[in-house]
CSV table of N, CA, C and O in Angstrom, one decimal:
chain,number,residue,atom,x,y,z
G,183,MET,N,124.1,85.0,130.1
G,183,MET,CA,122.9,85.2,129.3
G,183,MET,C,123.3,85.3,127.7
G,183,MET,O,124.3,85.9,127.4
G,184,ILE,N,122.4,84.8,126.9
G,184,ILE,CA,122.7,84.7,125.5
G,184,ILE,C,121.9,85.9,124.8
G,184,ILE,O,120.8,86.2,125.1
G,185,LYS,N,122.6,86.5,123.9
G,185,LYS,CA,122.0,87.6,123.2
G,185,LYS,C,120.8,87.2,122.4
G,185,LYS,O,120.8,86.2,121.8
G,186,ARG,N,119.8,88.1,122.4
G,186,ARG,CA,118.5,87.8,121.7
G,186,ARG,C,118.7,87.6,120.2
G,186,ARG,O,118.0,86.7,119.6
G,187,TRP,N,119.5,88.4,119.6
G,187,TRP,CA,119.6,88.3,118.1
G,187,TRP,C,120.2,86.9,117.7
G,187,TRP,O,119.8,86.3,116.7
G,188,TYR,N,121.1,86.4,118.6
G,188,TYR,CA,121.7,85.0,118.3
G,188,TYR,C,120.6,84.0,118.4
G,188,TYR,O,120.5,83.1,117.5
G,189,LEU,N,119.7,84.1,119.4
G,189,LEU,CA,118.7,83.1,119.5
G,189,LEU,C,117.7,83.1,118.4
G,189,LEU,O,117.4,82.1,117.8
G,190,HIS,N,117.3,84.3,118.0
G,190,HIS,CA,116.3,84.5,116.9
G,190,HIS,C,116.9,84.1,115.5
G,190,HIS,O,116.1,83.6,114.7
G,191,ASN,N,118.2,84.2,115.3
G,191,ASN,CA,118.8,83.8,114.1
G,191,ASN,C,119.1,82.3,114.0
G,191,ASN,O,119.3,81.8,112.8
G,192,ASN,N,119.2,81.6,115.1
G,192,ASN,CA,119.7,80.3,115.1
G,192,ASN,C,118.7,79.2,115.6
G,192,ASN,O,119.0,78.0,115.5
G,193,PHE,N,117.6,79.6,116.2
G,193,PHE,CA,116.7,78.6,116.8
G,193,PHE,C,115.3,78.9,116.4
G,193,PHE,O,114.9,80.0,116.1
G,194,SER,N,114.4,77.9,116.6
G,194,SER,CA,113.0,78.0,116.3
G,194,SER,C,112.3,78.7,117.5
G,194,SER,O,113.0,78.7,118.6
G,195,GLN,N,111.1,79.0,117.4
G,195,GLN,CA,110.4,79.6,118.5
G,195,GLN,C,110.3,78.7,119.7
G,195,GLN,O,110.4,79.1,120.9
G,196,SER,N,110.0,77.4,119.5
G,196,SER,CA,109.9,76.5,120.6
G,196,SER,C,111.3,76.3,121.3
G,196,SER,O,111.4,76.2,122.5
G,197,GLU,N,112.4,76.3,120.5
G,197,GLU,CA,113.7,76.1,121.0
G,197,GLU,C,114.1,77.4,121.8
G,197,GLU,O,114.7,77.3,123.0
G,198,ILE,N,113.7,78.5,121.4
G,198,ILE,CA,114.0,79.8,122.1
G,198,ILE,C,113.2,79.8,123.4
G,198,ILE,O,113.7,80.2,124.5
G,199,PHE,N,112.0,79.3,123.4
G,199,PHE,CA,111.2,79.2,124.6
G,199,PHE,C,111.9,78.3,125.7
G,199,PHE,O,111.9,78.6,126.9
G,200,ILE,N,112.4,77.2,125.2
G,200,ILE,CA,113.1,76.2,126.1
G,200,ILE,C,114.3,76.9,126.7
G,200,ILE,O,114.5,76.9,127.9
G,201,ILE,N,115.1,77.6,125.9
G,201,ILE,CA,116.3,78.3,126.3
G,201,ILE,C,116.0,79.4,127.3
G,201,ILE,O,116.6,79.5,128.4
G,202,ASP,N,114.9,80.2,127.0
G,202,ASP,CA,114.6,81.3,127.8
G,202,ASP,C,114.1,80.8,129.2
G,202,ASP,O,114.5,81.4,130.2
G,203,THR,N,113.3,79.8,129.2
G,203,THR,CA,112.8,79.2,130.4
G,203,THR,C,114.0,78.7,131.3
G,203,THR,O,114.0,78.9,132.5
G,204,ALA,N,115.0,78.0,130.6
G,204,ALA,CA,116.1,77.5,131.3
G,204,ALA,C,117.0,78.7,131.9
G,204,ALA,O,117.5,78.5,133.0
G,205,MET,N,117.1,79.8,131.1
G,205,MET,CA,118.0,80.9,131.6
G,205,MET,C,117.3,81.6,132.8
G,205,MET,O,118.0,82.1,133.7
G,206,MET,N,116.0,81.6,132.8
G,206,MET,CA,115.3,82.2,134.0
G,206,MET,C,115.4,81.4,135.3
G,206,MET,O,115.4,81.9,136.3
G,207,GLY,N,115.5,80.1,135.1
G,207,GLY,CA,115.6,79.2,136.3
G,207,GLY,C,117.0,78.7,136.4
G,207,GLY,O,118.0,79.4,136.2
G,208,GLU,N,117.1,77.5,136.8
G,208,GLU,CA,118.4,76.8,137.0
G,208,GLU,C,118.6,75.8,136.0
G,208,GLU,O,119.4,74.8,136.2
G,209,GLY,N,118.0,75.9,134.8
G,209,GLY,CA,118.1,74.8,133.9
G,209,GLY,C,119.1,75.0,132.8
G,209,GLY,O,119.0,74.2,131.8
G,210,LEU,N,120.0,75.9,132.9
G,210,LEU,CA,121.0,76.0,131.8
G,210,LEU,C,122.4,75.6,132.4
G,210,LEU,O,122.9,76.1,133.4
G,211,GLU,N,122.9,74.5,131.8
G,211,GLU,CA,124.1,73.8,132.3
G,211,GLU,C,125.2,73.9,131.2
G,211,GLU,O,125.0,73.8,130.1
G,212,ILE,N,126.4,74.2,131.7
G,212,ILE,CA,127.6,74.2,130.7
G,212,ILE,C,128.2,72.8,130.7
G,212,ILE,O,128.5,72.2,131.7
G,213,LEU,N,128.2,72.2,129.5
G,213,LEU,CA,128.7,70.8,129.3
G,213,LEU,C,130.2,70.9,129.0
G,213,LEU,O,131.0,70.2,129.6
G,214,ARG,N,130.6,71.7,128.0
G,214,ARG,CA,132.0,71.9,127.6
G,214,ARG,C,132.3,73.3,127.3
G,214,ARG,O,131.4,74.1,127.0
G,215,GLU,N,133.6,73.7,127.3
G,215,GLU,CA,133.9,75.0,127.0
G,215,GLU,C,135.2,75.0,126.2
G,215,GLU,O,136.2,74.2,126.5
G,216,THR,N,135.3,75.7,125.1
G,216,THR,CA,136.5,75.8,124.3
G,216,THR,C,136.9,77.3,124.4
G,216,THR,O,136.3,78.1,125.1
G,217,GLU,N,138.0,77.6,123.6
G,217,GLU,CA,138.5,79.0,123.7
G,217,GLU,C,137.4,80.0,123.2
G,217,GLU,O,137.3,81.1,123.7
G,218,LYS,N,136.7,79.5,122.2
G,218,LYS,CA,135.7,80.5,121.5
G,218,LYS,C,134.3,80.2,121.7
G,218,LYS,O,133.4,81.0,121.3
G,219,ALA,N,133.9,79.0,122.3
G,219,ALA,CA,132.5,78.7,122.4
G,219,ALA,C,132.2,77.9,123.7
G,219,ALA,O,133.1,77.3,124.3
G,220,ILE,N,130.9,77.8,124.0
G,220,ILE,CA,130.5,77.1,125.1
G,220,ILE,C,129.3,76.1,124.7
G,220,ILE,O,128.4,76.5,123.9
G,221,ASN,N,129.4,74.9,125.2
G,221,ASN,CA,128.3,73.9,124.8
G,221,ASN,C,127.4,73.9,126.0
G,221,ASN,O,127.8,73.6,127.2
G,222,PHE,N,126.1,74.3,125.8
G,222,PHE,CA,125.1,74.4,126.8
G,222,PHE,C,124.1,73.2,126.7
G,222,PHE,O,123.9,72.7,125.6
G,223,ARG,N,123.5,72.9,127.8
G,223,ARG,CA,122.3,72.0,127.8
G,223,ARG,C,121.2,72.8,128.6
G,223,ARG,O,121.4,73.2,129.7
G,224,ALA,N,120.1,73.0,127.9
G,224,ALA,CA,119.0,73.7,128.5
G,224,ALA,C,117.9,72.7,128.8
G,224,ALA,O,117.5,72.0,128.1
G,225,TYR,N,117.5,72.8,130.2
G,225,TYR,CA,116.4,71.9,130.6
G,225,TYR,C,115.2,72.8,131.0
G,225,TYR,O,115.3,73.8,131.6
G,226,SER,N,114.0,72.3,130.6
G,226,SER,CA,112.8,73.0,131.1
G,226,SER,C,111.7,71.9,131.1
G,226,SER,O,111.8,70.8,130.7
G,227,ASP,N,110.5,72.3,131.5
G,227,ASP,CA,109.3,71.5,131.5
G,227,ASP,C,108.9,71.1,130.1
G,227,ASP,O,108.2,70.2,129.9
G,228,TRP,N,109.3,71.9,129.1
G,228,TRP,CA,108.9,71.8,127.7
G,228,TRP,C,109.9,71.0,126.8
G,228,TRP,O,109.7,70.8,125.7
G,229,GLY,N,111.1,70.6,127.5
G,229,GLY,CA,112.0,69.9,126.7
G,229,GLY,C,113.5,70.1,127.1
G,229,GLY,O,113.7,70.9,128.1
G,230,ARG,N,114.4,69.5,126.4
G,230,ARG,CA,115.8,69.6,126.7
G,230,ARG,C,116.5,69.9,125.3
G,230,ARG,O,116.1,69.3,124.3
G,231,LEU,N,117.5,70.7,125.4
G,231,LEU,CA,118.1,71.1,124.2
G,231,LEU,C,119.6,71.3,124.4
G,231,LEU,O,120.0,71.9,125.5
G,232,THR,N,120.5,70.7,123.6
G,232,THR,CA,121.9,70.9,123.7
G,232,THR,C,122.4,71.7,122.5
G,232,THR,O,122.0,71.4,121.3
G,233,PHE,N,123.2,72.7,122.7
G,233,PHE,CA,123.6,73.6,121.7
G,233,PHE,C,125.0,74.3,122.0
G,233,PHE,O,125.4,74.4,123.2
G,234,TRP,N,125.7,74.7,121.0
G,234,TRP,CA,126.9,75.5,121.1
G,234,TRP,C,126.6,76.9,120.9
G,234,TRP,O,125.7,77.3,120.1
G,235,CYS,N,127.2,77.8,121.7
G,235,CYS,CA,127.1,79.2,121.6
G,235,CYS,C,128.4,79.9,121.6
G,235,CYS,O,129.2,79.6,122.5
G,236,PRO,N,128.8,80.7,120.6
G,236,PRO,CA,130.0,81.5,120.6
G,236,PRO,C,130.1,82.4,121.9
G,236,PRO,O,129.1,83.0,122.3
G,237,LYS,N,131.2,82.5,122.5
G,237,LYS,CA,131.4,83.4,123.6
G,237,LYS,C,131.1,84.8,123.3
G,237,LYS,O,130.6,85.6,124.2
G,238,SER,N,131.3,85.2,122.1
G,238,SER,CA,131.0,86.6,121.6
G,238,SER,C,129.5,86.9,121.7
G,238,SER,O,129.1,88.1,121.6
G,239,CYS,N,128.6,85.8,121.7
G,239,CYS,CA,127.2,86.0,121.7
G,239,CYS,C,126.6,86.0,123.2
G,239,CYS,O,125.4,85.9,123.3
G,240,LEU,N,127.5,86.0,124.2
G,240,LEU,CA,127.1,86.0,125.6
G,240,LEU,C,127.1,87.4,126.1
G,240,LEU,O,128.0,88.2,125.7
G,241,MET,N,126.1,87.7,126.9
G,241,MET,CA,126.1,89.1,127.5
G,241,MET,C,126.9,89.1,128.8
G,241,MET,O,126.9,88.2,129.6
G,242,GLU,N,127.7,90.2,128.9
G,242,GLU,CA,128.5,90.3,130.1
G,242,GLU,C,127.8,90.7,131.3
G,242,GLU,O,128.2,90.3,132.4
G,243,ASN,N,126.8,91.4,131.2
G,243,ASN,CA,126.1,91.8,132.5
G,243,ASN,C,124.6,91.9,132.2
G,243,ASN,O,124.1,91.9,131.1
G,244,GLU,N,123.9,92.1,133.3
G,244,GLU,CA,122.4,92.1,133.3
G,244,GLU,C,121.9,93.4,132.6
G,244,GLU,O,120.9,93.3,131.9
G,245,THR,N,122.6,94.5,132.7
G,245,THR,CA,122.0,95.7,132.2
G,245,THR,C,122.1,95.7,130.6
G,245,THR,O,121.2,96.2,130.0
G,246,GLU,N,123.0,95.0,130.0
G,246,GLU,CA,123.0,94.9,128.6
G,246,GLU,C,121.9,94.0,128.1
G,246,GLU,O,121.2,94.4,127.2
G,247,GLN,N,121.5,93.0,128.9
G,247,GLN,CA,120.4,92.1,128.5
G,247,GLN,C,119.1,93.0,128.6
G,247,GLN,O,118.2,92.9,127.8
G,248,GLU,N,119.0,93.7,129.8
G,248,GLU,CA,117.7,94.5,129.9
G,248,GLU,C,117.6,95.5,128.9
G,248,GLU,O,116.5,95.7,128.3
G,249,ARG,N,118.6,96.2,128.5
G,249,ARG,CA,118.6,97.2,127.4
G,249,ARG,C,118.2,96.6,126.1
G,249,ARG,O,117.3,97.1,125.4
G,250,GLU,N,118.7,95.4,125.8
G,250,GLU,CA,118.4,94.7,124.5
G,250,GLU,C,117.0,94.3,124.5
G,250,GLU,O,116.3,94.5,123.5
G,251,TRP,N,116.5,93.7,125.6
G,251,TRP,CA,115.0,93.3,125.6
G,251,TRP,C,114.1,94.5,125.5
G,251,TRP,O,113.1,94.5,124.8
G,252,ARG,N,114.5,95.6,126.2
G,252,ARG,CA,113.7,96.8,126.1
G,252,ARG,C,113.6,97.4,124.7
G,252,ARG,O,112.5,97.7,124.2
G,253,GLU,N,114.8,97.4,124.0
G,253,GLU,CA,114.8,97.9,122.7
G,253,GLU,C,114.0,97.0,121.8
G,253,GLU,O,113.3,97.5,120.9
G,254,GLU,N,114.0,95.7,121.9
G,254,GLU,CA,113.3,94.8,121.1
G,254,GLU,C,111.8,94.9,121.4
G,254,GLU,O,111.0,95.0,120.4
G,255,ARG,N,111.4,95.1,122.7
G,255,ARG,CA,110.0,95.3,123.0
G,255,ARG,C,109.4,96.6,122.3
G,255,ARG,O,108.4,96.7,121.8
G,256,GLU,N,110.3,97.7,122.5
G,256,GLU,CA,109.8,99.0,121.9
G,256,GLU,C,109.7,98.9,120.4
G,256,GLU,O,108.8,99.5,119.9
G,257,ALA,N,110.6,98.2,119.8
G,257,ALA,CA,110.5,98.1,118.3
G,257,ALA,C,109.3,97.3,117.9
G,257,ALA,O,108.6,97.7,117.0
G,258,ARG,N,109.0,96.3,118.6
G,258,ARG,CA,107.8,95.5,118.3
G,258,ARG,C,106.5,96.3,118.6
G,258,ARG,O,105.5,96.2,117.8
G,259,PHE,N,106.5,97.1,119.7
G,259,PHE,CA,105.4,97.9,120.0
G,259,PHE,C,105.1,99.0,118.9
G,259,PHE,O,104.0,99.1,118.5
G,260,GLU,N,106.2,99.6,118.4
G,260,GLU,CA,106.1,100.6,117.4
G,260,GLU,C,105.6,100.0,116.1
G,260,GLU,O,104.7,100.6,115.4
G,261,LYS,N,106.1,98.8,115.8
G,261,LYS,CA,105.6,98.2,114.5
G,261,LYS,C,104.1,97.8,114.7
G,261,LYS,O,103.4,98.0,113.7
G,262,GLY,N,103.7,97.3,115.8
G,262,GLY,CA,102.3,97.0,116.0
G,262,GLY,C,101.4,98.2,115.9
G,262,GLY,O,100.3,98.2,115.4
G,263,LEU,N,101.9,99.3,116.5
G,263,LEU,CA,101.2,100.5,116.5
G,263,LEU,C,100.9,101.1,115.1
G,263,LEU,O,99.9,101.5,114.7
G,264,LYS,N,102.0,101.0,114.3
G,264,LYS,CA,101.9,101.5,112.9
G,264,LYS,C,100.9,100.6,112.1
G,264,LYS,O,100.1,101.1,111.3
G,265,TYR,N,100.9,99.3,112.4
G,265,TYR,CA,100.0,98.4,111.7
G,265,TYR,C,98.6,98.7,112.1
G,265,TYR,O,97.6,98.7,111.3
G,266,ASN,N,98.4,98.9,113.4
G,266,ASN,CA,97.0,99.3,113.9
G,266,ASN,C,96.6,100.6,113.2
G,266,ASN,O,95.4,100.6,112.8
G,267,GLU,N,97.4,101.6,113.2
G,267,GLU,CA,97.0,102.8,112.5
G,267,GLU,C,96.7,102.6,111.0
G,267,GLU,O,95.8,103.2,110.5
G,268,SER,N,97.4,101.8,110.4
G,268,SER,CA,97.1,101.5,108.9
G,268,SER,C,95.8,100.8,108.7
G,268,SER,O,95.1,101.0,107.8
G,269,LEU,N,95.5,99.9,109.7
G,269,LEU,CA,94.2,99.2,109.7
G,269,LEU,C,93.0,100.2,109.9
G,269,LEU,O,92.0,100.1,109.2
G,270,VAL,N,93.2,101.1,110.8
G,270,VAL,CA,92.2,102.1,111.0
G,270,VAL,C,92.0,103.0,109.8
G,270,VAL,O,90.8,103.2,109.3
G,271,LYS,N,93.1,103.4,109.2
G,271,LYS,CA,93.0,104.2,107.9
G,271,LYS,C,92.3,103.4,106.8
G,271,LYS,O,91.4,104.0,106.1
G,272,PHE,N,92.7,102.1,106.6
G,272,PHE,CA,92.1,101.3,105.6
G,272,PHE,C,90.6,101.1,105.8
G,272,PHE,O,89.8,101.3,104.9
G,273,ALA,N,90.2,100.9,107.1
G,273,ALA,CA,88.8,100.6,107.4
G,273,ALA,C,88.0,101.9,107.2
G,273,ALA,O,86.8,101.9,106.7
G,274,LYS,N,88.5,103.1,107.6
G,274,LYS,CA,87.8,104.3,107.4
G,274,LYS,C,87.7,104.7,105.9
G,274,LYS,O,86.6,105.2,105.5
G,275,GLU,N,88.7,104.3,105.1
G,275,GLU,CA,88.6,104.6,103.6
G,275,GLU,C,87.5,103.7,103.0
G,275,GLU,O,86.9,104.1,102.1
G,276,LYS,N,87.3,102.5,103.5
G,276,LYS,CA,86.3,101.6,103.0
G,276,LYS,C,84.9,101.9,103.6
G,276,LYS,O,83.9,101.3,103.2
G,277,GLY,N,84.8,102.8,104.5
G,277,GLY,CA,83.6,103.1,105.1
G,277,GLY,C,83.0,102.1,106.1
G,277,GLY,O,81.8,102.0,106.2
G,278,ILE,N,83.8,101.4,106.7
G,278,ILE,CA,83.4,100.4,107.7
G,278,ILE,C,82.9,101.1,109.0
G,278,ILE,O,83.6,101.9,109.5
G,279,LYS,N,81.7,100.7,109.4
G,279,LYS,CA,81.2,101.4,110.6
G,279,LYS,C,81.8,100.9,111.9
G,279,LYS,O,82.2,99.7,112.0
G,280,GLY,N,81.8,101.7,112.9
G,280,GLY,CA,82.3,101.3,114.2
G,280,GLY,C,83.8,101.3,114.3
G,280,GLY,O,84.4,100.9,115.3
G,281,ILE,N,84.5,101.9,113.4
G,281,ILE,CA,86.0,102.0,113.4
G,281,ILE,C,86.4,103.3,114.0
G,281,ILE,O,85.9,104.4,113.7
G,282,ARG,N,87.3,103.3,115.0
G,282,ARG,CA,87.9,104.4,115.6
G,282,ARG,C,89.3,104.2,116.1
G,282,ARG,O,89.6,103.0,116.2
G,283,THR,N,90.0,105.2,116.3
G,283,THR,CA,91.4,105.0,116.9
G,283,THR,C,91.2,104.5,118.3
G,283,THR,O,90.3,104.9,119.0
G,284,GLY,N,92.0,103.6,118.7
G,284,GLY,CA,92.0,103.0,120.1
G,284,GLY,C,91.5,101.6,120.1
G,284,GLY,O,91.6,101.0,121.2
G,285,LEU,N,90.9,101.1,119.1
G,285,LEU,CA,90.5,99.8,119.0
G,285,LEU,C,91.6,98.8,118.9
G,285,LEU,O,92.7,99.1,118.4
G,286,ARG,N,91.5,97.6,119.5
G,286,ARG,CA,92.6,96.6,119.4
G,286,ARG,C,92.7,96.1,118.0
G,286,ARG,O,91.8,96.2,117.2
G,287,THR,N,93.9,95.7,117.7
G,287,THR,CA,94.2,95.3,116.3
G,287,THR,C,93.3,94.0,116.0
G,287,THR,O,92.8,93.9,114.8
G,288,ALA,N,93.1,93.1,116.9
G,288,ALA,CA,92.2,92.0,116.7
G,288,ALA,C,90.8,92.4,116.4
G,288,ALA,O,90.2,91.8,115.5
G,289,THR,N,90.3,93.4,117.1
G,289,THR,CA,89.0,93.9,116.8
G,289,THR,C,88.9,94.5,115.4
G,289,THR,O,87.9,94.3,114.7
G,290,LEU,N,89.9,95.3,115.0
G,290,LEU,CA,90.0,95.9,113.7
G,290,LEU,C,90.0,94.8,112.6
G,290,LEU,O,89.2,94.9,111.6
G,291,ILE,N,90.8,93.8,112.8
G,291,ILE,CA,90.8,92.7,111.8
G,291,ILE,C,89.5,92.0,111.7
G,291,ILE,O,89.0,91.7,110.6
G,292,ARG,N,88.8,91.8,112.9
G,292,ARG,CA,87.5,91.1,112.8
G,292,ARG,C,86.5,92.0,112.1
G,292,ARG,O,85.7,91.5,111.3
G,293,LYS,N,86.5,93.3,112.4
G,293,LYS,CA,85.5,94.2,111.7
G,293,LYS,C,85.7,94.3,110.2
G,293,LYS,O,84.8,94.3,109.4
G,294,ILE,N,87.0,94.3,109.8
G,294,ILE,CA,87.3,94.4,108.4
G,294,ILE,C,86.8,93.1,107.7
G,294,ILE,O,86.3,93.1,106.6
G,295,THR,N,87.1,92.0,108.3
G,295,THR,CA,86.7,90.7,107.8
G,295,THR,C,85.2,90.5,107.7
G,295,THR,O,84.7,90.1,106.7
G,296,GLU,N,84.5,90.9,108.7
G,296,GLU,CA,83.1,90.9,108.8
G,296,GLU,C,82.4,91.8,107.7
G,296,GLU,O,81.4,91.5,107.2
G,297,ALA,N,83.1,92.9,107.3
G,297,ALA,CA,82.7,93.7,106.2
G,297,ALA,C,82.9,93.2,104.9
G,297,ALA,O,82.5,93.8,103.9
G,298,GLY,N,83.6,92.0,104.8
G,298,GLY,CA,83.9,91.4,103.5
G,298,GLY,C,85.1,91.8,102.8
G,298,GLY,O,85.3,91.5,101.6
G,299,TYR,N,86.0,92.5,103.5
G,299,TYR,CA,87.3,93.0,102.9
G,299,TYR,C,88.4,92.0,103.3
G,299,TYR,O,88.3,91.4,104.4
G,300,GLU,N,89.4,92.0,102.5
G,300,GLU,CA,90.6,91.2,102.9
G,300,GLU,C,91.5,92.1,103.7
G,300,GLU,O,91.8,93.3,103.4
G,301,VAL,N,92.0,91.6,104.9
G,301,VAL,CA,92.9,92.4,105.7
G,301,VAL,C,94.2,92.6,105.1
G,301,VAL,O,94.9,91.7,104.6
G,302,PRO,N,94.7,93.9,105.1
G,302,PRO,CA,96.0,94.2,104.6
G,302,PRO,C,97.1,93.5,105.4
G,302,PRO,O,97.0,93.3,106.6
G,303,GLU,N,98.1,93.1,104.7
G,303,GLU,CA,99.3,92.4,105.4
G,303,GLU,C,100.1,93.4,106.1
G,303,GLU,O,100.1,94.6,105.8
G,304,ARG,N,100.8,92.9,107.1
G,304,ARG,CA,101.8,93.7,107.9
G,304,ARG,C,102.9,94.0,107.0
G,304,ARG,O,103.3,93.3,106.1
G,305,GLU,N,103.5,95.2,107.2
G,305,GLU,CA,104.7,95.6,106.3
G,305,GLU,C,105.9,95.0,106.9
G,305,GLU,O,106.1,94.8,108.0
């Protein structure tokens, strides 16, 4: 398994999707191997991709991968939660009706836009 940070730093979203899909199934093939890197070919229904990956960027076991994904999900969740809270605060300061804690971010954005305000950017 390839470390998430390496994928995010070196590939586009569509390429990451192809690699993830290949890693979940049987679509990741080793073409060549050197002392420090491995040449992979990833196959999926969405395309084929050939790339080199340093051996230092490979995960040694499944628990490391699960921990990394969990930490990434938790960080994204916390960031989204803070953005949602900032939207609620912004909307309440502007006096927009129907705003309360617990609304989905998409609903808050729609209500702010309908009230004629520009939605604050994510931090």
